[in-house]
Amino acid sequence: MSKKVAEQLVEMLVEAGIKRIYAVTGDSLNELNDAVRRNDNIRWIHVRHEEAGAYAAAAEAELHGLACCAGSSGPGHVHLINGLYDAHRAGAAVLAIASTCATTEFGSGYFQETNTTKLFDDCSHYNQIATTPAQLPRMTQAALQHAFHHKGVAVLGLPGDVSSMEAVENMSADKTYFSKASICPAEEELLALSRLINTHKKIAIFCGIGAVEAHDEVVKLAEMLKAPVGYSFRGKMGIQYDNPYEVGMTGLLGLPSAYHSMHESDLVILLGTDFPYVPFIPQDKILVQIDSKPERLGRRAKLDMGLHGDIKTSLNALFPLLDTNTDDSFLAAQLKVYEKVKEHLNTYVADKGEKDAIHPEAVAFEINKLAAQDAIFTVDTGMCCVWGSRYIDATGKRTMLGSFNHGSMANAMPHAIGAALSSPERQVVAMCGDGGLSMMLGDLATIKQYNLPIKLIVFNNRSLGMVKLEMEVAGLPDSETDMVNPDFALVATAMGIKGVTIDDPNQLEEGMKAAFMHDGPVLVNVMTDPNAMAMPPKIEFKMMKGMALTMTKLMLGGKFDEVLDTVKSNYKHLKSIID
């Protein structure tokens, strides 16, 4: 063959539908970079940090099924690690190309030498290094197959010298096969499940990301059983919309209504969820679970039944076996609770806060109001997740991306880069924490370089808000959570992006509207209330005790103003605690 290994690799990526490689070029990646340059069907996206590239690829993979990032020898591919962990745990199909030093230097302690198979072992489904031209095409095809079908990361190690060698024709398939399958539980298991369901009237349904492709089936099940429907954060966008039976989220960021419905029921049906927060799942109820990955059955709770199947196929097979419940009293009671919860959430929308202490709930409300019906939202881990989960509404066309499983800071802005490049026809809104944005600030330059019209909304509370709350709930005075931030609007301006600061609640609505109307990237630096708290759906006595202990320690330490500010900022939560 009259082509280099790097060219052969690029052709296989193009054949698989990959349109971008997110990377910082250099040394061992130069041949791959050049091969991309000479191929009109793929682009090299020059990020400023490889971690940002991995996050961008993860976002593209979640939106479109498969994506690619790369890191050069040693430090370059080590920088990919956090973003790849996030992609792997999120089930995003990402191919990571980890270029290395020349094969002749392996095992010599050479400059920038790393062992990629050891390095990426814990965050990949496939992890091999091609040391000969004949290995490269077979490994590429296998890596792509593993990433797509196992839903996670595949790592292809590519030594710099191998990439410049003459390519060898592949002895196996060059093509990636994007096959799909329907999975249905065995007939006897469905019969047993239907008998269990038919003997109970107070039933709650809880959905995760695995149920989002079965929205209509979930609604039909809820209608038949007169069952309220709760969901996880990842399940929200696919389950909430056009669903008269939904009662919100549960979990650390969730609402009392979903928690209440699950704990007041007799039977809980878990659909496509690997929800990790065991204390929020009632352990004294009858629990059944359906999941396409059978290894997940029962690892969060003691199940009465665990069935292997995808949700759409399983529910369609189950429907003919179910009796219709005519008693809607349980459902009506849960929906009434949900209405009260939503009224409470709107308290902070009507009262927007004070100067330099704008209520973040009001900011999220404005975002929801102004964003397009098919917008893509990215949310930083921490308090931005709280506001996104509670105030951004699903429409059936919107998408929300975040580090929901890995829980890493700094994901919102790089996720937005991948979303904007791969979905240029859709509006992209990044809900950034000041702590998260500070970590990856350099990749604002990437947004400018590719002129991505992302709306970056910074919830600038001058602190690590979620960490502060965690410490207070644990009975610890917050320590080293405060942040001295730069003027983010000025930083954005310096990078060629429109920067706006909003510090007056009376200017919030018009300021946000102007930002959303801006044609191009814009960063809105909103000075939010540093003492705003996110109350969990179930207030336990030990949480109240921990918060009281924290307040006492602060007062004994002379911080009366801080105690008063916290109480004033969150007085509207007191009724929900007492009730």
PDB file of C-alpha atoms in Angstrom, residues 10-106:
ATOM      1  CA  VAL A  10      -7.674   8.531   9.454  1.00  0.00           C
ATOM      2  CA  GLU A  11      -9.495   6.763   6.611  1.00  0.00           C
ATOM      3  CA  MET A  12     -10.900   4.221   9.068  1.00  0.00           C
ATOM      4  CA  LEU A  13     -12.041   6.990  11.401  1.00  0.00           C
ATOM      5  CA  VAL A  14     -13.805   8.757   8.544  1.00  0.00           C
ATOM      6  CA  GLU A  15     -15.442   5.478   7.494  1.00  0.00           C
ATOM      7  CA  ALA A  16     -16.755   5.119  11.069  1.00  0.00           C
ATOM      8  CA  GLY A  17     -18.346   8.576  10.879  1.00  0.00           C
ATOM      9  CA  ILE A  18     -15.877  10.440  13.074  1.00  0.00           C
ATOM     10  CA  LYS A  19     -15.683  14.058  11.928  1.00  0.00           C
ATOM     11  CA  ARG A  20     -13.304  15.589  14.500  1.00  0.00           C
ATOM     12  CA  ILE A  21     -10.261  14.758  16.590  1.00  0.00           C
ATOM     13  CA  TYR A  22      -9.943  16.933  19.708  1.00  0.00           C
ATOM     14  CA  ALA A  23      -6.270  17.268  20.582  1.00  0.00           C
ATOM     15  CA  VAL A  24      -3.159  19.355  21.138  1.00  0.00           C
ATOM     16  CA  THR A  25      -0.736  18.430  18.382  1.00  0.00           C
ATOM     17  CA  GLY A  26       2.950  17.737  18.824  1.00  0.00           C
ATOM     18  CA  ASP A  27       5.852  15.288  18.295  1.00  0.00           C
ATOM     19  CA  SER A  28       4.347  11.781  18.289  1.00  0.00           C
ATOM     20  CA  LEU A  29       1.024  13.067  16.928  1.00  0.00           C
ATOM     21  CA  ASN A  30       2.462  15.048  14.024  1.00  0.00           C
ATOM     22  CA  GLU A  31       1.977  12.331  11.390  1.00  0.00           C
ATOM     23  CA  LEU A  32      -1.651  11.890  12.452  1.00  0.00           C
ATOM     24  CA  ASN A  33      -2.165  15.641  12.387  1.00  0.00           C
ATOM     25  CA  ASP A  34      -0.769  15.818   8.855  1.00  0.00           C
ATOM     26  CA  ALA A  35      -2.992  12.964   7.692  1.00  0.00           C
ATOM     27  CA  VAL A  36      -6.038  14.809   9.055  1.00  0.00           C
ATOM     28  CA  ARG A  37      -4.909  18.000   7.326  1.00  0.00           C
ATOM     29  CA  ARG A  38      -4.898  16.218   3.966  1.00  0.00           C
ATOM     30  CA  ASN A  39      -8.339  14.616   4.420  1.00  0.00           C
ATOM     31  CA  ASP A  40     -11.327  16.890   3.732  1.00  0.00           C
ATOM     32  CA  ASN A  41     -13.743  14.712   5.714  1.00  0.00           C
ATOM     33  CA  ILE A  42     -12.291  15.204   9.172  1.00  0.00           C
ATOM     34  CA  ARG A  43     -11.042  18.160  11.261  1.00  0.00           C
ATOM     35  CA  TRP A  44      -8.378  18.580  13.890  1.00  0.00           C
ATOM     36  CA  ILE A  45      -9.811  20.676  16.744  1.00  0.00           C
ATOM     37  CA  HIS A  46      -7.013  22.451  18.559  1.00  0.00           C
ATOM     38  CA  VAL A  47      -8.026  22.601  22.211  1.00  0.00           C
ATOM     39  CA  ARG A  48      -5.792  24.277  24.789  1.00  0.00           C
ATOM     40  CA  HIS A  49      -5.774  21.344  27.192  1.00  0.00           C
ATOM     41  CA  GLU A  50      -6.241  17.656  26.414  1.00  0.00           C
ATOM     42  CA  GLU A  51      -8.706  17.271  29.290  1.00  0.00           C
ATOM     43  CA  ALA A  52     -10.957  19.774  27.525  1.00  0.00           C
ATOM     44  CA  GLY A  53     -10.581  17.695  24.358  1.00  0.00           C
ATOM     45  CA  ALA A  54     -11.680  14.531  26.147  1.00  0.00           C
ATOM     46  CA  TYR A  55     -14.716  16.320  27.595  1.00  0.00           C
ATOM     47  CA  ALA A  56     -15.588  17.776  24.189  1.00  0.00           C
ATOM     48  CA  ALA A  57     -15.376  14.319  22.625  1.00  0.00           C
ATOM     49  CA  ALA A  58     -17.546  12.894  25.416  1.00  0.00           C
ATOM     50  CA  ALA A  59     -20.242  15.493  24.705  1.00  0.00           C
ATOM     51  CA  GLU A  60     -20.121  14.782  20.974  1.00  0.00           C
ATOM     52  CA  ALA A  61     -20.374  11.047  21.645  1.00  0.00           C
ATOM     53  CA  GLU A  62     -23.405  11.487  23.912  1.00  0.00           C
ATOM     54  CA  LEU A  63     -25.109  13.572  21.239  1.00  0.00           C
ATOM     55  CA  HIS A  64     -24.109  11.624  18.127  1.00  0.00           C
ATOM     56  CA  GLY A  65     -22.936   8.180  19.178  1.00  0.00           C
ATOM     57  CA  LEU A  66     -19.155   8.177  18.633  1.00  0.00           C
ATOM     58  CA  ALA A  67     -16.288  10.665  18.893  1.00  0.00           C
ATOM     59  CA  CYS A  68     -12.504  10.875  19.077  1.00  0.00           C
ATOM     60  CA  CYS A  69      -9.781  12.664  21.029  1.00  0.00           C
ATOM     61  CA  ALA A  70      -6.024  12.292  21.134  1.00  0.00           C
ATOM     62  CA  GLY A  71      -3.031  13.027  23.324  1.00  0.00           C
ATOM     63  CA  SER A  72       0.636  13.098  22.430  1.00  0.00           C
ATOM     64  CA  SER A  73       3.427  11.166  24.079  1.00  0.00           C
ATOM     65  CA  GLY A  74       3.481  11.140  27.885  1.00  0.00           C
ATOM     66  CA  PRO A  75       1.977  14.321  29.379  1.00  0.00           C
ATOM     67  CA  GLY A  76      -0.370  14.829  26.436  1.00  0.00           C
ATOM     68  CA  HIS A  77      -2.245  11.583  26.837  1.00  0.00           C
ATOM     69  CA  VAL A  78      -1.986  11.693  30.647  1.00  0.00           C
ATOM     70  CA  HIS A  79      -3.987  14.940  30.462  1.00  0.00           C
ATOM     71  CA  LEU A  80      -6.830  12.984  28.843  1.00  0.00           C
ATOM     72  CA  ILE A  81      -7.424  10.838  31.919  1.00  0.00           C
ATOM     73  CA  ASN A  82     -10.080  12.842  33.789  1.00  0.00           C
ATOM     74  CA  GLY A  83     -12.193  13.498  30.712  1.00  0.00           C
ATOM     75  CA  LEU A  84     -11.939   9.839  29.695  1.00  0.00           C
ATOM     76  CA  TYR A  85     -13.011   8.656  33.143  1.00  0.00           C
ATOM     77  CA  ASP A  86     -16.022  10.930  32.794  1.00  0.00           C
ATOM     78  CA  ALA A  87     -16.855   9.611  29.314  1.00  0.00           C
ATOM     79  CA  HIS A  88     -16.416   5.994  30.375  1.00  0.00           C
ATOM     80  CA  ARG A  89     -18.660   6.292  33.412  1.00  0.00           C
ATOM     81  CA  ALA A  90     -21.256   8.189  31.370  1.00  0.00           C
ATOM     82  CA  GLY A  91     -21.363   5.465  28.724  1.00  0.00           C
ATOM     83  CA  ALA A  92     -20.100   7.816  25.989  1.00  0.00           C
ATOM     84  CA  ALA A  93     -18.423   6.015  23.092  1.00  0.00           C
ATOM     85  CA  VAL A  94     -15.047   7.750  22.772  1.00  0.00           C
ATOM     86  CA  LEU A  95     -11.954   6.560  20.928  1.00  0.00           C
ATOM     87  CA  ALA A  96      -8.825   7.975  22.550  1.00  0.00           C
ATOM     88  CA  ILE A  97      -5.643   7.868  20.480  1.00  0.00           C
ATOM     89  CA  ALA A  98      -2.681   7.826  22.861  1.00  0.00           C
ATOM     90  CA  SER A  99       0.479   8.373  20.878  1.00  0.00           C
ATOM     91  CA  THR A 100       3.741   7.304  22.480  1.00  0.00           C
ATOM     92  CA  CYS A 101       7.486   7.458  22.068  1.00  0.00           C
ATOM     93  CA  ALA A 102       9.068   5.285  19.359  1.00  0.00           C
ATOM     94  CA  THR A 103       8.850   1.501  19.828  1.00  0.00           C
ATOM     95  CA  THR A 104      12.649   1.257  19.855  1.00  0.00           C
ATOM     96  CA  GLU A 105      12.625   3.210  23.120  1.00  0.00           C
ATOM     97  CA  PHE A 106      10.036   1.104  24.958  1.00  0.00           C
TER      98      PHE A 106
END
